[in-house]
GROMACS .gro file of C-alpha atoms in nm:
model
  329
    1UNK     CA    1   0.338  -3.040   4.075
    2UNK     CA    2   0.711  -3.077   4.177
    3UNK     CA    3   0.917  -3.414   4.040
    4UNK     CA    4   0.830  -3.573   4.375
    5UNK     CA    5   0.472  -3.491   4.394
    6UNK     CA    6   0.423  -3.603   4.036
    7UNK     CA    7   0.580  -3.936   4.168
    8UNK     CA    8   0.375  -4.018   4.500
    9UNK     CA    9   0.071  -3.929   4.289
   10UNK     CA   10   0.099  -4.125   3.996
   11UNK     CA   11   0.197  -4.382   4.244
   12UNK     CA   12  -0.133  -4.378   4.391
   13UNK     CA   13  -0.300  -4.356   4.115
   14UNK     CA   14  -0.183  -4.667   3.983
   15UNK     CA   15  -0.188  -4.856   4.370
   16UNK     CA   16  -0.552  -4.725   4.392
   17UNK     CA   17  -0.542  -4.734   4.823
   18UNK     CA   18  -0.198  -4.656   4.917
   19UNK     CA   19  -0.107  -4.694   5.348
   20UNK     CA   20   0.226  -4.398   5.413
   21UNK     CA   21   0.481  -4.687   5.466
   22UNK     CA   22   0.394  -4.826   5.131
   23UNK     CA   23   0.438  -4.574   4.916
   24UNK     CA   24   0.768  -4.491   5.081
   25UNK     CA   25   0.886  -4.856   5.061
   26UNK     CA   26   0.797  -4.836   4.678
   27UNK     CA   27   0.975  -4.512   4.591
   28UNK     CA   28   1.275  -4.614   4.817
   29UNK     CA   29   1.248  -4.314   5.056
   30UNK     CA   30   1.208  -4.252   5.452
   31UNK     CA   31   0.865  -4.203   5.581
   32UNK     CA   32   0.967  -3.865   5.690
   33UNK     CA   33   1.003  -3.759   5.360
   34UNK     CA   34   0.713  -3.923   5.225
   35UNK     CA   35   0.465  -3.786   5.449
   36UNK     CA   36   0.531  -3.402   5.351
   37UNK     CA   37   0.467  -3.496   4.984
   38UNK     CA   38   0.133  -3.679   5.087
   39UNK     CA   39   0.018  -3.366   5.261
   40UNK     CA   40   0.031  -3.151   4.967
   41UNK     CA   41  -0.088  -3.335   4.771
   42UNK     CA   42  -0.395  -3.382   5.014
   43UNK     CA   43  -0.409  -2.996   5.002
   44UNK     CA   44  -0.433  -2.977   4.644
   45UNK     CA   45  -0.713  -3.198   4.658
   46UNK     CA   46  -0.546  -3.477   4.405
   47UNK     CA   47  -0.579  -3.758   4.690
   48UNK     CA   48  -0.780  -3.804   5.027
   49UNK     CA   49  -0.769  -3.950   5.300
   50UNK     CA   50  -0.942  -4.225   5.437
   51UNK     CA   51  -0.877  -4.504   5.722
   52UNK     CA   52  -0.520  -4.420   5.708
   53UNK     CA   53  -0.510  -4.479   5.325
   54UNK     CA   54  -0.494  -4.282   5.073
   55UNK     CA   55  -0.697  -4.292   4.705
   56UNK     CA   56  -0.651  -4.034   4.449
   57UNK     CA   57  -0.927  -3.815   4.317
   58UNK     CA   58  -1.029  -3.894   3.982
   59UNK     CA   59  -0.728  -3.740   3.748
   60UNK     CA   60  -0.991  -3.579   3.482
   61UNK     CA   61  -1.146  -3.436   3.808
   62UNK     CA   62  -0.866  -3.275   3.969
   63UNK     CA   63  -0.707  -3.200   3.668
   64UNK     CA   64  -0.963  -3.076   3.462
   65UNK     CA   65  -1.010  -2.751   3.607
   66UNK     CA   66  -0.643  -2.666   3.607
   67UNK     CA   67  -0.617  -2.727   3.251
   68UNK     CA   68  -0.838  -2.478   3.163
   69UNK     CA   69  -0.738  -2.185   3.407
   70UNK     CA   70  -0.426  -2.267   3.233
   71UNK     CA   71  -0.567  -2.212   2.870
   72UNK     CA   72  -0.733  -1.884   3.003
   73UNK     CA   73  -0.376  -1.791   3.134
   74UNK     CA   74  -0.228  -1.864   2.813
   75UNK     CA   75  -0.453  -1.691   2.649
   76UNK     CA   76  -0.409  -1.390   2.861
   77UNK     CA   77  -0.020  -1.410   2.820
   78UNK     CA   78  -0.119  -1.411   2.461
   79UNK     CA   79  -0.360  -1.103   2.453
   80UNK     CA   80  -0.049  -0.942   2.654
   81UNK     CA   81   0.179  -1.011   2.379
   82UNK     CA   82   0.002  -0.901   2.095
   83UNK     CA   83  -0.069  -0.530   2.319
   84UNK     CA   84   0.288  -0.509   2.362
   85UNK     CA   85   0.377  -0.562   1.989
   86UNK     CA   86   0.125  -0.308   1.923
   87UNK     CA   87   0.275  -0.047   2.162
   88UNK     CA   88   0.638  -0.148   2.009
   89UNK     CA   89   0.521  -0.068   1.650
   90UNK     CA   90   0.328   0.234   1.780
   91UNK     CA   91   0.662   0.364   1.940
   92UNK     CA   92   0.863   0.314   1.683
   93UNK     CA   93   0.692   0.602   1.463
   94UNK     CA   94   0.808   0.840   1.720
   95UNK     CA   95   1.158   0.731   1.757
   96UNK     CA   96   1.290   0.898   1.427
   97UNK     CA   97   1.009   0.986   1.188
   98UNK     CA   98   1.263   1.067   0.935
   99UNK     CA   99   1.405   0.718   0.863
  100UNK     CA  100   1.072   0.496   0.878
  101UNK     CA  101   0.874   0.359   0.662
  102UNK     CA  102   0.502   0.403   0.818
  103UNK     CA  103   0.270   0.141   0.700
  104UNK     CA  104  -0.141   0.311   0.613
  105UNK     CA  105  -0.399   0.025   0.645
  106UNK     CA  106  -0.757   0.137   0.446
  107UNK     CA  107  -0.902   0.369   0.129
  108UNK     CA  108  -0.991   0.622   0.401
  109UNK     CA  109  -0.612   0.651   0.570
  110UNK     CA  110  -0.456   0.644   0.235
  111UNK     CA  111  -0.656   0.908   0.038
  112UNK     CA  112  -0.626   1.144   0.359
  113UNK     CA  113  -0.279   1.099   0.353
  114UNK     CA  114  -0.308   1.187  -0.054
  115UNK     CA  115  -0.457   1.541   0.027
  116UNK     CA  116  -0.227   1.610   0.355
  117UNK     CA  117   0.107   1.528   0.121
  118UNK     CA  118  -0.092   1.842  -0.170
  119UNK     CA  119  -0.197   2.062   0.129
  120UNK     CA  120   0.171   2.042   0.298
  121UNK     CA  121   0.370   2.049  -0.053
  122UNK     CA  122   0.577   2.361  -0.102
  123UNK     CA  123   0.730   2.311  -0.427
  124UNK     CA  124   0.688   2.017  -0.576
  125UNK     CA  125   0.474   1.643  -0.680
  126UNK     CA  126   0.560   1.405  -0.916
  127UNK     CA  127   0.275   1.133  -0.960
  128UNK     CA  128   0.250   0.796  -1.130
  129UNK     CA  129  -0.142   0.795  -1.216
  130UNK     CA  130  -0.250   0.425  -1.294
  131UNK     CA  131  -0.585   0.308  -1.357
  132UNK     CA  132  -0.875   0.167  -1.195
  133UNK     CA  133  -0.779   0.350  -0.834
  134UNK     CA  134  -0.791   0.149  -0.495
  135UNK     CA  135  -0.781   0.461  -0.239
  136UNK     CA  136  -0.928   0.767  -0.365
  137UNK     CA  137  -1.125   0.879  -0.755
  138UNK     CA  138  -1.050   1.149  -0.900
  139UNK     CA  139  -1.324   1.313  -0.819
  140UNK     CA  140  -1.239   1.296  -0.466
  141UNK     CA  141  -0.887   1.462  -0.521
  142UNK     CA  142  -0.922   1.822  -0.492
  143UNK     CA  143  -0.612   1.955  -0.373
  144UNK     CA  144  -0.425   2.020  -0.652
  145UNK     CA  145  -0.551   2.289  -0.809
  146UNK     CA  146  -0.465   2.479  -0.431
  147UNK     CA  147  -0.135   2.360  -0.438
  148UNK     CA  148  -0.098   2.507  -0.832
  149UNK     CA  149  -0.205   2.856  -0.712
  150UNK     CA  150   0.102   2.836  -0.466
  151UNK     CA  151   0.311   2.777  -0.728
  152UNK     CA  152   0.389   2.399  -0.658
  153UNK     CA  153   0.482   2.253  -0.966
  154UNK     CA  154   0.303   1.902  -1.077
  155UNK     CA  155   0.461   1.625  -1.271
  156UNK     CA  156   0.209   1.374  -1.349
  157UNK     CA  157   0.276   1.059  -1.570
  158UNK     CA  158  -0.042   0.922  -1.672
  159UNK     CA  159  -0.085   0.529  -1.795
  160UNK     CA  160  -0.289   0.487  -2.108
  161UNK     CA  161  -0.568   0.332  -2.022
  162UNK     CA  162  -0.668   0.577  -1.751
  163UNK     CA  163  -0.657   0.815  -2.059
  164UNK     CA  164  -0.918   0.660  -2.193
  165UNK     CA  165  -1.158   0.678  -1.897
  166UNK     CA  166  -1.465   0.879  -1.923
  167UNK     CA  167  -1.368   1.268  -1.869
  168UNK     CA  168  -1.016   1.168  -1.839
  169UNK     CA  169  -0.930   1.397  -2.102
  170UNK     CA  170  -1.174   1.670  -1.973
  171UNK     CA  171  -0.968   1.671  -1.634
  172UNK     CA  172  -0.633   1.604  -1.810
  173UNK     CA  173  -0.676   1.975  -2.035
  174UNK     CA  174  -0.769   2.104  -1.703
  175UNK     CA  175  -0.455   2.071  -1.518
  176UNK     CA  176  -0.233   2.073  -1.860
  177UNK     CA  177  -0.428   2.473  -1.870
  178UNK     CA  178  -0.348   2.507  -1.517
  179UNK     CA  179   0.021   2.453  -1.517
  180UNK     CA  180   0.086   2.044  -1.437
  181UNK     CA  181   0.305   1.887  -1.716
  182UNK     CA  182   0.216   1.564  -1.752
  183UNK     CA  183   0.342   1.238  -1.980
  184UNK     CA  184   0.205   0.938  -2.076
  185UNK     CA  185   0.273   0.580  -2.084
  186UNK     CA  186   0.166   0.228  -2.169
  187UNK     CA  187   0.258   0.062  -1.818
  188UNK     CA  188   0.356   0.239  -1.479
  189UNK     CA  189   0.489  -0.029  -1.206
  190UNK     CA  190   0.275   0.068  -0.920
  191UNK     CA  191   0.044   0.402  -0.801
  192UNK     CA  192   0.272   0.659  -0.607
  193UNK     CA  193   0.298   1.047  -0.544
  194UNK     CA  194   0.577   1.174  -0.387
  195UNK     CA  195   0.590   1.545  -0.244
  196UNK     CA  196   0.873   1.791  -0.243
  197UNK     CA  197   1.103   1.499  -0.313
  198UNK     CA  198   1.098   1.423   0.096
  199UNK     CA  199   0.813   1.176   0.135
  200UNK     CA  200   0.630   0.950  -0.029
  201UNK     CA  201   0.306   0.751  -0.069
  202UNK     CA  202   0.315   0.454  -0.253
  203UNK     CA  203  -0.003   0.185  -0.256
  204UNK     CA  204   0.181  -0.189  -0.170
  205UNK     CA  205  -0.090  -0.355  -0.356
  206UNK     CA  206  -0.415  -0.362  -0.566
  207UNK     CA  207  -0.625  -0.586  -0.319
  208UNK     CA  208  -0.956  -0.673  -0.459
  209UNK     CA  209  -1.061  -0.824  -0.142
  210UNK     CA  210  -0.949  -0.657   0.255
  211UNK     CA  211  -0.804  -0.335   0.279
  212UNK     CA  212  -0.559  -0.180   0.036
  213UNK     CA  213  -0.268  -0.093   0.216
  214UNK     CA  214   0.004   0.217   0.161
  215UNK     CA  215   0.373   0.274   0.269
  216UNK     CA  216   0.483   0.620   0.388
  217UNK     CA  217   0.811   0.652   0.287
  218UNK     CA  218   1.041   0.956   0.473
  219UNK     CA  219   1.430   1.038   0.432
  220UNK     CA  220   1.515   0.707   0.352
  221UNK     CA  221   1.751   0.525   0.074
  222UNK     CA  222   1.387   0.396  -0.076
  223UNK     CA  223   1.235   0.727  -0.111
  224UNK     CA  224   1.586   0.787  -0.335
  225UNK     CA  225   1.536   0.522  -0.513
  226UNK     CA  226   1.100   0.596  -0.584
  227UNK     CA  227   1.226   0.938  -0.704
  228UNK     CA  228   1.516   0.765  -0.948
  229UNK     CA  229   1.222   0.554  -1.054
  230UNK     CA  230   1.000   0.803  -1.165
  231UNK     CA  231   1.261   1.020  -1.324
  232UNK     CA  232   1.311   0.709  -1.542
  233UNK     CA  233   0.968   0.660  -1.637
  234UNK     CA  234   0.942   1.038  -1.721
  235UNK     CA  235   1.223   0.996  -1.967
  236UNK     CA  236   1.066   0.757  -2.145
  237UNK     CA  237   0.717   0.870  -2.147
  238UNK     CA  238   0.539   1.039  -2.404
  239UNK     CA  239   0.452   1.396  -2.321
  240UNK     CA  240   0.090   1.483  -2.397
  241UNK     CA  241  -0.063   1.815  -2.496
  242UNK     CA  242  -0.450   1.862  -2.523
  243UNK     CA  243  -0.572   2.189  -2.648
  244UNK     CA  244  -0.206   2.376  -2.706
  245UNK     CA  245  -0.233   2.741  -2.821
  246UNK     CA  246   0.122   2.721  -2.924
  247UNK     CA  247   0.176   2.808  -3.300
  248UNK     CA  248   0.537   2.743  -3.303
  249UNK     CA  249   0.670   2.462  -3.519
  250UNK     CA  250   0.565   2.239  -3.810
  251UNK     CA  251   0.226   2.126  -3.681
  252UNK     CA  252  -0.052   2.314  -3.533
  253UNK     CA  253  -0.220   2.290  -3.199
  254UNK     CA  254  -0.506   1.985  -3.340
  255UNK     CA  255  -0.187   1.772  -3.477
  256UNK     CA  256   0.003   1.861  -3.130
  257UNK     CA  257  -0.312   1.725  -2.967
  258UNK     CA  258  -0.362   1.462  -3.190
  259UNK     CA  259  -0.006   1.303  -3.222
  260UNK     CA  260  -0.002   1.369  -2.832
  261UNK     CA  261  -0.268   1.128  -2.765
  262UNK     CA  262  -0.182   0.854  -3.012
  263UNK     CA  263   0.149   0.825  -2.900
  264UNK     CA  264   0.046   0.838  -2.531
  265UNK     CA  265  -0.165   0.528  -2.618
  266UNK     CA  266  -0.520   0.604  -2.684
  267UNK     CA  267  -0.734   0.440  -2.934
  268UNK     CA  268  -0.844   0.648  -3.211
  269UNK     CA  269  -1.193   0.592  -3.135
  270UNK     CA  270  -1.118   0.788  -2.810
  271UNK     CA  271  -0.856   1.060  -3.002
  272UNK     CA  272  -1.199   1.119  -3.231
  273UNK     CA  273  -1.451   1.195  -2.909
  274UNK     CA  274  -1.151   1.456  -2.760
  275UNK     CA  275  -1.082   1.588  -3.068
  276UNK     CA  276  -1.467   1.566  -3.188
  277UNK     CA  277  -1.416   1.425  -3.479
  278UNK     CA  278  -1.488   1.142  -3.684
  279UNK     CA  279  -1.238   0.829  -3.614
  280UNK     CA  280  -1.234   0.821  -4.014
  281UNK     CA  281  -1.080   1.192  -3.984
  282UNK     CA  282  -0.840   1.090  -3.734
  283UNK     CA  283  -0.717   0.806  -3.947
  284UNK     CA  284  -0.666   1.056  -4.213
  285UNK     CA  285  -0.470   1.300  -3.990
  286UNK     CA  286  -0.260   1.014  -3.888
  287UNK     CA  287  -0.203   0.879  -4.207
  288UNK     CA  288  -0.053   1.290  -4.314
  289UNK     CA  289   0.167   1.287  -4.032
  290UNK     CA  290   0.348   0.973  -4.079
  291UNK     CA  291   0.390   1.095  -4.479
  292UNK     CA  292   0.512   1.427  -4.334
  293UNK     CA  293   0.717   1.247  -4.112
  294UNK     CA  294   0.872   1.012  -4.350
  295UNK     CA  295   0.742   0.729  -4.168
  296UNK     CA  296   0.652   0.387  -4.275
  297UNK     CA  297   0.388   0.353  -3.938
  298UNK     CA  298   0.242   0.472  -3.649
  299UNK     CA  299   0.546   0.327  -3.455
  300UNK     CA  300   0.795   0.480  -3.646
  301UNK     CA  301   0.570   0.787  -3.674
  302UNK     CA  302   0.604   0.822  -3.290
  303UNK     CA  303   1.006   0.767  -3.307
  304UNK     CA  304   1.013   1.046  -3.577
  305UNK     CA  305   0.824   1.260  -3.376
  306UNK     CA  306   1.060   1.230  -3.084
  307UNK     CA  307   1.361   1.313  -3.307
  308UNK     CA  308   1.203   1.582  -3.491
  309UNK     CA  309   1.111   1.753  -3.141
  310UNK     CA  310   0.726   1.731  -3.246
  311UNK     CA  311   0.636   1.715  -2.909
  312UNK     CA  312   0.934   1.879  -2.685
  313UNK     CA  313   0.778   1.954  -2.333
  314UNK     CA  314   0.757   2.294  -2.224
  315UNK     CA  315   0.630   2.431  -1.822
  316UNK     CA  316   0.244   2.445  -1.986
  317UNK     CA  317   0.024   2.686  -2.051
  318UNK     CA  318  -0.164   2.969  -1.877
  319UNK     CA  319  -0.348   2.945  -1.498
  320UNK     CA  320  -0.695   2.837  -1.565
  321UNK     CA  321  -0.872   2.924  -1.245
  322UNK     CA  322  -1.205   2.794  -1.235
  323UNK     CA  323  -1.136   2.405  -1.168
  324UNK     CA  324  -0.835   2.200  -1.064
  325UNK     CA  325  -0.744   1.872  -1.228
  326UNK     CA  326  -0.775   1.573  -1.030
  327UNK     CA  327  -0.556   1.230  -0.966
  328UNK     CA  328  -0.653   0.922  -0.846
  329UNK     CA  329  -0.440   0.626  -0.606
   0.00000   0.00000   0.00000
C-alpha cells in the first residue's frame, strides 16, 4: 500500500463502518481525493462495501496471504542470489588461471588433483608427507614411479611418525632405489606437493568430520612463499638412506641405514623390524656410533653426524623398475 492507502485503511479499521465524508473529514482531505483511495482499496479486497459504508476485511485475512507470497518471493530473490554467487566464483577461475587460488572441496577432488599435478609434472615435485592422510593412502598414489621413468626428480620430506607406519619403510627403499631423495623430520606444518615449482596443492585442514578441503595454488606470491617453506624444512631435515650400496666413508651401508632412521625419528623397536634385527642389537650399534662419534648421546650423536658428513645427501641410487613408491595427502 501507498502512505495514503495505509492511512484510509487503518482508519477504517479502527472506525469499524466508515460513510466517504467521514473518513475525509477525519484525515482533513476533499472527498475527491478520498474517494480514489477508497476504490483501491475496495479492489484490493482490504474493505467492502456495504449501504454506502465501508468495513474492512479482517487484517489477518487480507493480509495473510500477501505475507506469504512475500516470503516465497524472498525466498526466490534468495535462491537467485546464492546462483549468482555461484556463477561469480565459477567465472572467476577462467578470468586468469594463473593468479588464483582455486579452492578443491572432497577426498575424491583432492587425490585426483594429486595424480593430475605427477601425470602433468615435467621436471620436478617436492612433497611434505605427514601422517594419518585425509585425501588419498598411499596405496592409492601410483603416479610416481611414471613420473621417475621421465626423469622428474622427487623431493620428499617425510614426518616421523609416518615412518613408522606399517610398510612405510618397504615403500620408502622403494622410491629411495628408484631415484626420489627424501628427508625426514619430527613435525611438517601442513600436507602439500607442489609440481615443477608452478602449482601447488596444499590440504587447508585435517577435518575429522565434513569434507577435507584443498587450495590450488598457481603463479602467485603464495606459491613463492610454499616453495621457500619447503626449502626450509629440507635444510633442516634429516636425510634418510635405507638399504645404501655405497661403500664410501667411515660407516657401512647397515650404520648409513641405521643412523638414517634414528635420526629421522624412529623408535628403535621399528629401526630393529627394518633392519631385522634385535632392538638389543640396535642399541648396541647405537651405543658404537656415538663412541665413534665422540658423542656423549643420541642427540649429540645426530649433531656429530651432521658435521662429520655421515649422512651427506647424494641424487640416490639406481632405477628400480618393478614398483613405484607411493605418498599420501
Amino acid at each position: 500500500m501507498s502512505d495514503d492507502e495505509e492511512r484510509v485503511y487503518r482508519l477504517i479499521v479502527s472506525a469499524y463502518r466508515s460513510a466517504p465524508d467521514d473518513v475525509a473529514d477525519r484525515l482533513g482531505l476533499p472527498a475527491s481525493e478520498v474517494e480514489p483511495i477508497l476504490q483501491v482499496l475496495l479492489d484490493k479486497r482490504l474493505i467492502s462495501r456495504t449501504s454506502g459504508y465501508f468495513a474492512p476485511t479482517p487484517p489477518d485475512v487480507a493480509l495473510g496471504p500477501l505475507l506469504v507470497d512475500g516470503q516465497a518471493e524472498l525466498e526466490r530473490a534468495r535462491a537467485a542470489v546464492a546462483q549468482l554467487a555461484q556463477e561469480y566464483r565459477s567465472g572467476s577461475l577462467r578470468r586468469d588461471s594463473a593468479q588464483l587460488v582455486e579452492v578443491l572441496t572432497g577426498a575424491e577432488a583432492i587425490r585426483q588433483q594429486a595424480l593430475s599435478l605427477q601425470r602433468d609434472a615435467r621436471e620436478e615435485m617436492l612433497w611434505f608427507c605427514r601422517h594419518d592422510p585425509i585425501a588419498m593412502t598411499a596405496g592409492e598414489n601410483d603416479e610416481e614411479f611414471r613420473a621417475l621413468a621421465r626423469g622428474v626428480r622427487y623431493q620428499v620430506i617425510y614426518e616421523s611418525a609416518l615412518l613408522d607406519a606399517p610398510g612405510a619403510t618397504a615403500n620408502l627403499a622403494e622410491g629411495l632405489r628408484a631415484g626420489e631423495r627424501a628427508r625426514s623430520i619430527s613435525r611438517l606444518p601442513i600436507r602439500m606437493a607442489i609440481a615443477d615449482r608452478s602449482v601447488a596443492l596444499c590440504p587447508l585442514g585435517d577435518e575429522t568430520t565434513g569434507e577435507p578441503t584443498a587450495a590450488l595454488v598457481r603463479g602467485t606470491s603464495l606459491l613463492v612463499a610454499l616453495i621457500s617453506l619447503f626449502e626450509t624444512h629440507w635444510e633442516r631435515a634429516t636425510p634418510v638412506r635405507i638399504g645404501s650400496s655405497d661403500g664410501d666413508g667411515p660407516l657401512d651401508a647397515d650404520e648409513r641405514e641405521l643412523l638414517s632412521l634414528l635420526i629421522g625419528g624412529m623408535s628403535d623397536k621399528s629401526i630393529a623390524k627394518q633392519l631385522r634385527v634385535s632392538p638389543r642389537t640396535v642399541q648396541r650399534r647405537v651405543h658404537d656410533l656415538t663412541r665413534r662419534a665422540h658423542a656423549r648421546g643420541r642427540m649429540q650423536l645426530a649433531w656429530q653426524a651432521c658435521k662429520l658428513g655421515w649422512l651427506d645427501d647424494d641424487a640416490g641410487g639406481p632405477v628400480y623398475r618393478e614398483k613405484g613408491p607411493r605418498h599420501p595427502l
